[in-house]
Coordinates of C-alpha atoms in Angstrom, one line a residue:
M1 CA 0.0 -0.1 0.0
T2 CA 1.4 3.1 -1.2
A3 CA 0.3 7.2 -0.7
R4 CA 0.8 9.6 -3.2
L5 CA 2.0 13.0 -1.5
V6 CA 1.9 16.5 -3.1
G7 CA 4.3 19.1 -1.5
P8 CA 7.0 21.7 -2.4
R9 CA 9.4 19.0 -3.6
G10 CA 6.3 17.4 -6.0
V11 CA 4.7 14.2 -6.1
R12 CA 6.3 11.7 -3.9
E13 CA 5.3 8.0 -2.6
Q14 CA 5.0 6.4 1.3
N15 CA 4.2 3.3 1.5
A16 CA 2.6 2.0 4.9
S17 CA 5.7 0.9 6.5
S18 CA 7.5 4.7 5.9
F19 CA 4.3 6.3 7.4
L20 CA 4.7 4.1 10.3
V21 CA 8.3 5.0 10.8
D22 CA 7.4 8.4 10.5
C23 CA 4.8 8.5 13.1
V24 CA 7.7 6.6 15.8
T25 CA 10.0 9.3 15.0
M26 CA 7.5 12.1 15.5
T27 CA 6.4 10.5 18.9
Q28 CA 9.6 10.1 19.8
R29 CA 10.8 13.4 19.1
N30 CA 7.7 14.9 21.3
L31 CA 8.7 12.8 24.2
L32 CA 12.0 13.6 23.9
T33 CA 11.2 17.5 24.4
I34 CA 9.5 16.7 27.4
L35 CA 12.5 14.7 28.9
R36 CA 14.6 17.5 28.2
V37 CA 11.9 20.0 29.5
P38 CA 10.6 18.3 32.6
Q39 CA 8.2 21.2 33.4
L40 CA 5.9 20.4 30.6
L41 CA 5.0 17.5 32.7
L42 CA 4.0 19.9 35.4
G43 CA 0.5 20.5 33.9
A44 CA 0.1 16.7 33.1
T45 CA 0.4 16.0 37.0
I46 CA -0.2 19.0 39.2
Q47 CA -3.4 20.4 37.9
P48 CA -5.0 17.1 38.3
L49 CA -3.7 16.5 41.6
M50 CA -4.8 20.1 43.0
F51 CA -8.1 19.1 41.3
V52 CA -8.5 15.9 43.7
L53 CA -7.1 17.8 46.6
L54 CA -9.7 20.5 46.4
F55 CA -12.5 18.7 45.6
S56 CA -12.3 16.2 48.4
Y57 CA -10.9 18.3 51.1
V58 CA -12.4 21.5 50.0
F59 CA -15.8 20.1 48.6
G60 CA -16.0 16.8 49.4
G61 CA -17.5 17.4 52.9
A62 CA -20.5 19.4 51.9
L63 CA -20.9 16.9 49.0
G64 CA -20.7 13.4 50.2
G65 CA -17.2 12.9 52.7
A66 CA -15.5 9.6 51.8
T67 CA -18.3 8.5 49.5
Y68 CA -17.9 11.4 47.4
R69 CA -14.2 10.8 47.3
E70 CA -15.1 7.3 45.9
F71 CA -17.3 9.0 43.2
L72 CA -15.1 11.8 42.6
M73 CA -11.9 9.9 41.6
G74 CA -14.2 8.4 38.1
G75 CA -14.4 12.3 36.9
I76 CA -11.1 13.5 38.0
F77 CA -9.9 10.7 35.5
T78 CA -12.1 11.8 33.2
Q79 CA -11.2 15.2 33.2
T80 CA -7.7 14.9 33.1
V81 CA -7.5 13.1 29.7
V82 CA -9.9 15.4 28.2
F83 CA -7.9 18.5 29.5
S84 CA -5.1 16.7 27.6
A85 CA -6.1 17.8 24.6
A86 CA -4.7 21.4 25.4
F87 CA -1.2 19.8 25.2
T88 CA -1.5 18.7 21.9
A89 CA -3.2 22.1 20.7
I90 CA 0.0 24.1 22.8
G91 CA 2.5 21.9 21.3
L92 CA 1.1 22.2 17.3
A93 CA 0.8 26.0 17.8
T94 CA 4.1 26.2 19.1
D95 CA 5.7 24.3 16.7
S96 CA 3.7 26.1 13.6
K97 CA 5.0 29.5 15.3
E98 CA 8.4 28.3 15.2
G99 CA 8.6 27.1 11.6
I100 CA 8.9 23.8 12.6
V101 CA 5.5 22.1 11.2
D102 CA 6.8 24.0 7.9
R103 CA 10.0 22.3 7.7
F104 CA 8.6 18.7 8.4
H105 CA 6.0 19.8 5.6
S106 CA 9.0 20.3 3.3
L107 CA 10.2 16.9 4.0
P108 CA 8.9 13.7 2.2
M109 CA 6.2 12.4 4.8
S110 CA 2.8 12.7 5.6
R111 CA 1.1 15.5 7.3
L112 CA -0.9 12.8 9.0
S113 CA 2.2 11.6 10.7
I114 CA 3.4 14.7 12.0
V115 CA 0.2 15.5 14.3
L116 CA -0.4 11.6 14.8
G117 CA 3.0 11.7 16.5
R118 CA 1.7 14.7 18.7
T119 CA -1.6 12.8 19.8
L120 CA 0.3 9.7 20.4
S121 CA 2.8 11.2 22.4
D122 CA 0.3 13.1 24.3
M123 CA -1.5 9.8 24.8
L124 CA 1.4 8.3 26.5
V125 CA 2.1 11.4 28.8
S126 CA -1.8 10.8 29.7
V127 CA -0.7 7.4 31.3
V128 CA 1.4 9.1 33.5
S129 CA -0.8 11.5 34.8
I130 CA -3.5 8.5 35.0
A131 CA -0.5 6.9 37.3
V132 CA -0.6 10.3 39.5
M133 CA -4.2 10.2 39.9
I134 CA -4.1 6.5 41.1
G135 CA -1.8 7.5 43.9
A136 CA -3.4 10.7 44.6
G137 CA -6.6 8.8 44.7
Y138 CA -4.9 6.0 47.4
A139 CA -3.8 8.5 49.4
V140 CA -7.3 10.3 49.8
G141 CA -9.0 6.9 50.5
W142 CA -10.0 5.8 47.2
R143 CA -9.8 2.3 46.1
I144 CA -10.1 0.0 43.1
R145 CA -12.9 -2.5 44.3
G146 CA -13.2 -4.2 40.9
S147 CA -11.1 -6.8 39.2
A148 CA -7.8 -6.3 37.5
L149 CA -9.1 -6.6 34.2
D150 CA -12.2 -4.2 35.0
A151 CA -9.3 -2.1 35.7
L152 CA -7.5 -2.4 33.0
G153 CA -10.3 -1.7 30.6
A154 CA -10.9 1.4 32.4
V155 CA -7.7 2.7 31.8
L156 CA -7.8 1.7 28.2
L157 CA -11.0 3.4 27.8
L158 CA -9.5 6.7 29.2
M159 CA -6.4 6.6 26.9
F160 CA -8.7 6.2 23.8
F161 CA -11.1 8.8 24.7
G162 CA -8.2 11.3 25.6
F163 CA -6.8 10.4 22.2
A164 CA -10.1 11.2 20.4
M165 CA -10.4 14.5 22.2
S166 CA -6.5 15.3 21.4
W167 CA -7.7 15.5 17.7
I168 CA -9.9 18.5 18.7
G169 CA -6.7 19.9 20.4
A170 CA -5.0 19.4 16.9
V171 CA -7.7 21.3 14.8
V172 CA -7.5 24.4 17.8
G173 CA -3.4 24.2 17.9
S174 CA -3.7 24.3 13.9
V175 CA -5.5 27.0 13.6
A176 CA -4.4 29.4 16.5
S177 CA -1.3 32.0 16.0
T178 CA 0.3 31.3 19.5
A179 CA 0.2 28.8 22.0
E180 CA -1.6 31.1 24.4
S181 CA -4.6 31.6 22.2
A182 CA -4.7 27.8 21.8
Q183 CA -4.9 27.3 25.2
S184 CA -7.5 30.4 25.7
A185 CA -9.8 28.8 22.9
L186 CA -9.6 24.9 23.7
M187 CA -10.6 26.0 27.5
I188 CA -13.6 27.6 26.2
I189 CA -14.7 24.5 24.6
L190 CA -13.4 22.2 27.6
F191 CA -14.6 23.7 30.8
P192 CA -18.4 23.9 29.9
I193 CA -18.3 20.2 28.3
T194 CA -16.2 18.9 31.3
F195 CA -18.4 20.6 34.2
I196 CA -22.1 19.9 32.5
S197 CA -21.6 16.5 33.2
S198 CA -21.5 14.1 35.9
A199 CA -17.8 14.3 36.2
F200 CA -18.1 16.2 39.9
V201 CA -21.8 16.0 40.6
P202 CA -24.6 13.9 39.5
S203 CA -26.6 15.0 36.6
S204 CA -30.0 14.6 37.9
T205 CA -28.7 17.6 40.6
L206 CA -28.4 19.9 37.1
P207 CA -31.5 22.3 36.1
G208 CA -33.1 20.7 33.3
P209 CA -31.5 22.2 30.1
L210 CA -28.4 21.2 31.5
R211 CA -29.3 17.7 32.9
A212 CA -30.4 16.4 29.5
V213 CA -27.3 17.8 28.1
A214 CA -25.1 16.2 30.8
Q215 CA -27.0 12.9 30.3
W216 CA -25.7 12.5 26.9
N217 CA -22.4 14.2 27.7
P218 CA -19.5 11.3 26.6
I219 CA -17.7 12.9 29.9
T220 CA -20.9 11.6 31.9
S221 CA -20.8 8.2 30.3
V222 CA -16.6 7.8 30.5
A223 CA -16.7 9.0 34.0
R224 CA -19.8 6.3 34.8
S225 CA -17.8 3.7 32.8
T226 CA -14.6 4.3 34.7
R227 CA -16.8 4.2 38.2
E228 CA -18.0 0.9 37.6
S229 CA -15.0 -0.5 36.2
F230 CA -13.2 0.4 39.5
G231 CA -16.1 -0.8 41.4
N232 CA -16.6 3.2 42.8
P233 CA -20.5 4.0 43.4
T234 CA -22.1 6.0 40.3
A235 CA -23.4 8.5 42.6
P236 CA -22.1 10.2 45.9
S237 CA -25.3 9.1 47.7
V238 CA -27.9 6.1 47.8
A239 CA -30.8 9.1 48.2
I240 CA -29.6 10.3 44.6
R241 CA -30.8 8.5 41.3
E242 CA -28.9 8.9 37.9
P243 CA -31.4 9.3 35.0
I244 CA -31.7 6.1 33.1
N245 CA -31.1 6.3 29.5
W246 CA -29.2 4.1 26.7
A247 CA -26.1 6.1 27.8
S248 CA -26.0 5.5 31.0
T249 CA -27.0 1.6 30.7
H250 CA -23.9 1.2 28.1
P251 CA -21.6 3.8 29.2
M252 CA -18.5 1.8 27.7
L253 CA -20.2 1.2 24.4
Y254 CA -21.6 4.5 24.3
S255 CA -18.1 6.2 25.1
V256 CA -16.2 4.2 22.4
I257 CA -18.8 4.8 19.7
V258 CA -18.7 8.6 20.5
S259 CA -14.9 8.4 20.5
L260 CA -14.9 6.7 17.0
L261 CA -17.1 9.6 16.0
I262 CA -15.0 12.5 17.4
L263 CA -12.2 11.0 15.5
A264 CA -14.2 10.2 12.2
I265 CA -14.7 14.2 12.1
F266 CA -11.6 15.6 13.6
V267 CA -8.9 13.8 12.1
P268 CA -10.1 14.8 8.4
L269 CA -10.8 18.3 9.6
T270 CA -7.1 18.7 11.1
L271 CA -5.7 17.3 7.6
R272 CA -7.9 20.1 5.9
V273 CA -6.6 23.0 8.2
T274 CA -3.2 22.0 8.0
R275 CA -3.4 22.0 4.4
S276 CA -5.2 25.3 4.0
R277 CA -2.6 26.7 6.3
E278 CA 0.1 25.8 3.6
G279 CA -2.0 27.2 0.8

């Protein structure tokens, strides 16, 4: 299988093996950047850690105490991988501003491999974030009460959903002129969809219109699926019942479907945006 690529040097061909090599090379390049500038990991570790402590001890007493902390962690895990899209946006915007992306485009390599290398490296960074969250969760009294296989399924779902969300960040990063504008624009998108969900509070406690949005929000389904897989409560109190719909009764399947839909929309959109910027 070969792909014909058109660029400044004319028509060139790339087969599947060279595409894979390019993806691995770009992923390694991004990971090496993080190793050389470890401060880049602070946002992936310190920020979610602060959310755990803030919601556990500042708001936790009013929201349900120990039971709420068990409920909270599924939402924190989900929020962490969702916010990892910001690293994709910032990274691409920075590379574009410094002219690095233009240099890559002048080489005989696919545009897709450039962005895919970024999203894959950010997905691997999210694994570090999840590991930090597991440690923080144990420190505040949270426990994995499900089977090891179910817990692994939850981690894989979180990684896949975070990977899908990173392509939204890729579009924003490809359009933005600076890293600061990329981060600001993406936070305008991510904050509402994260908090209008059952990541931190049951969706049944939200007002009518917001409740309807939260019930079908994929962040709600990912958080619920994570809680179920880890054996945690899906509500902070037995007196609170979450609305029943197809998404809540099939949270894992719904989360996977939405993740695939996000990829189907934003992968081609990212490529279109990068081509338009070249033009």
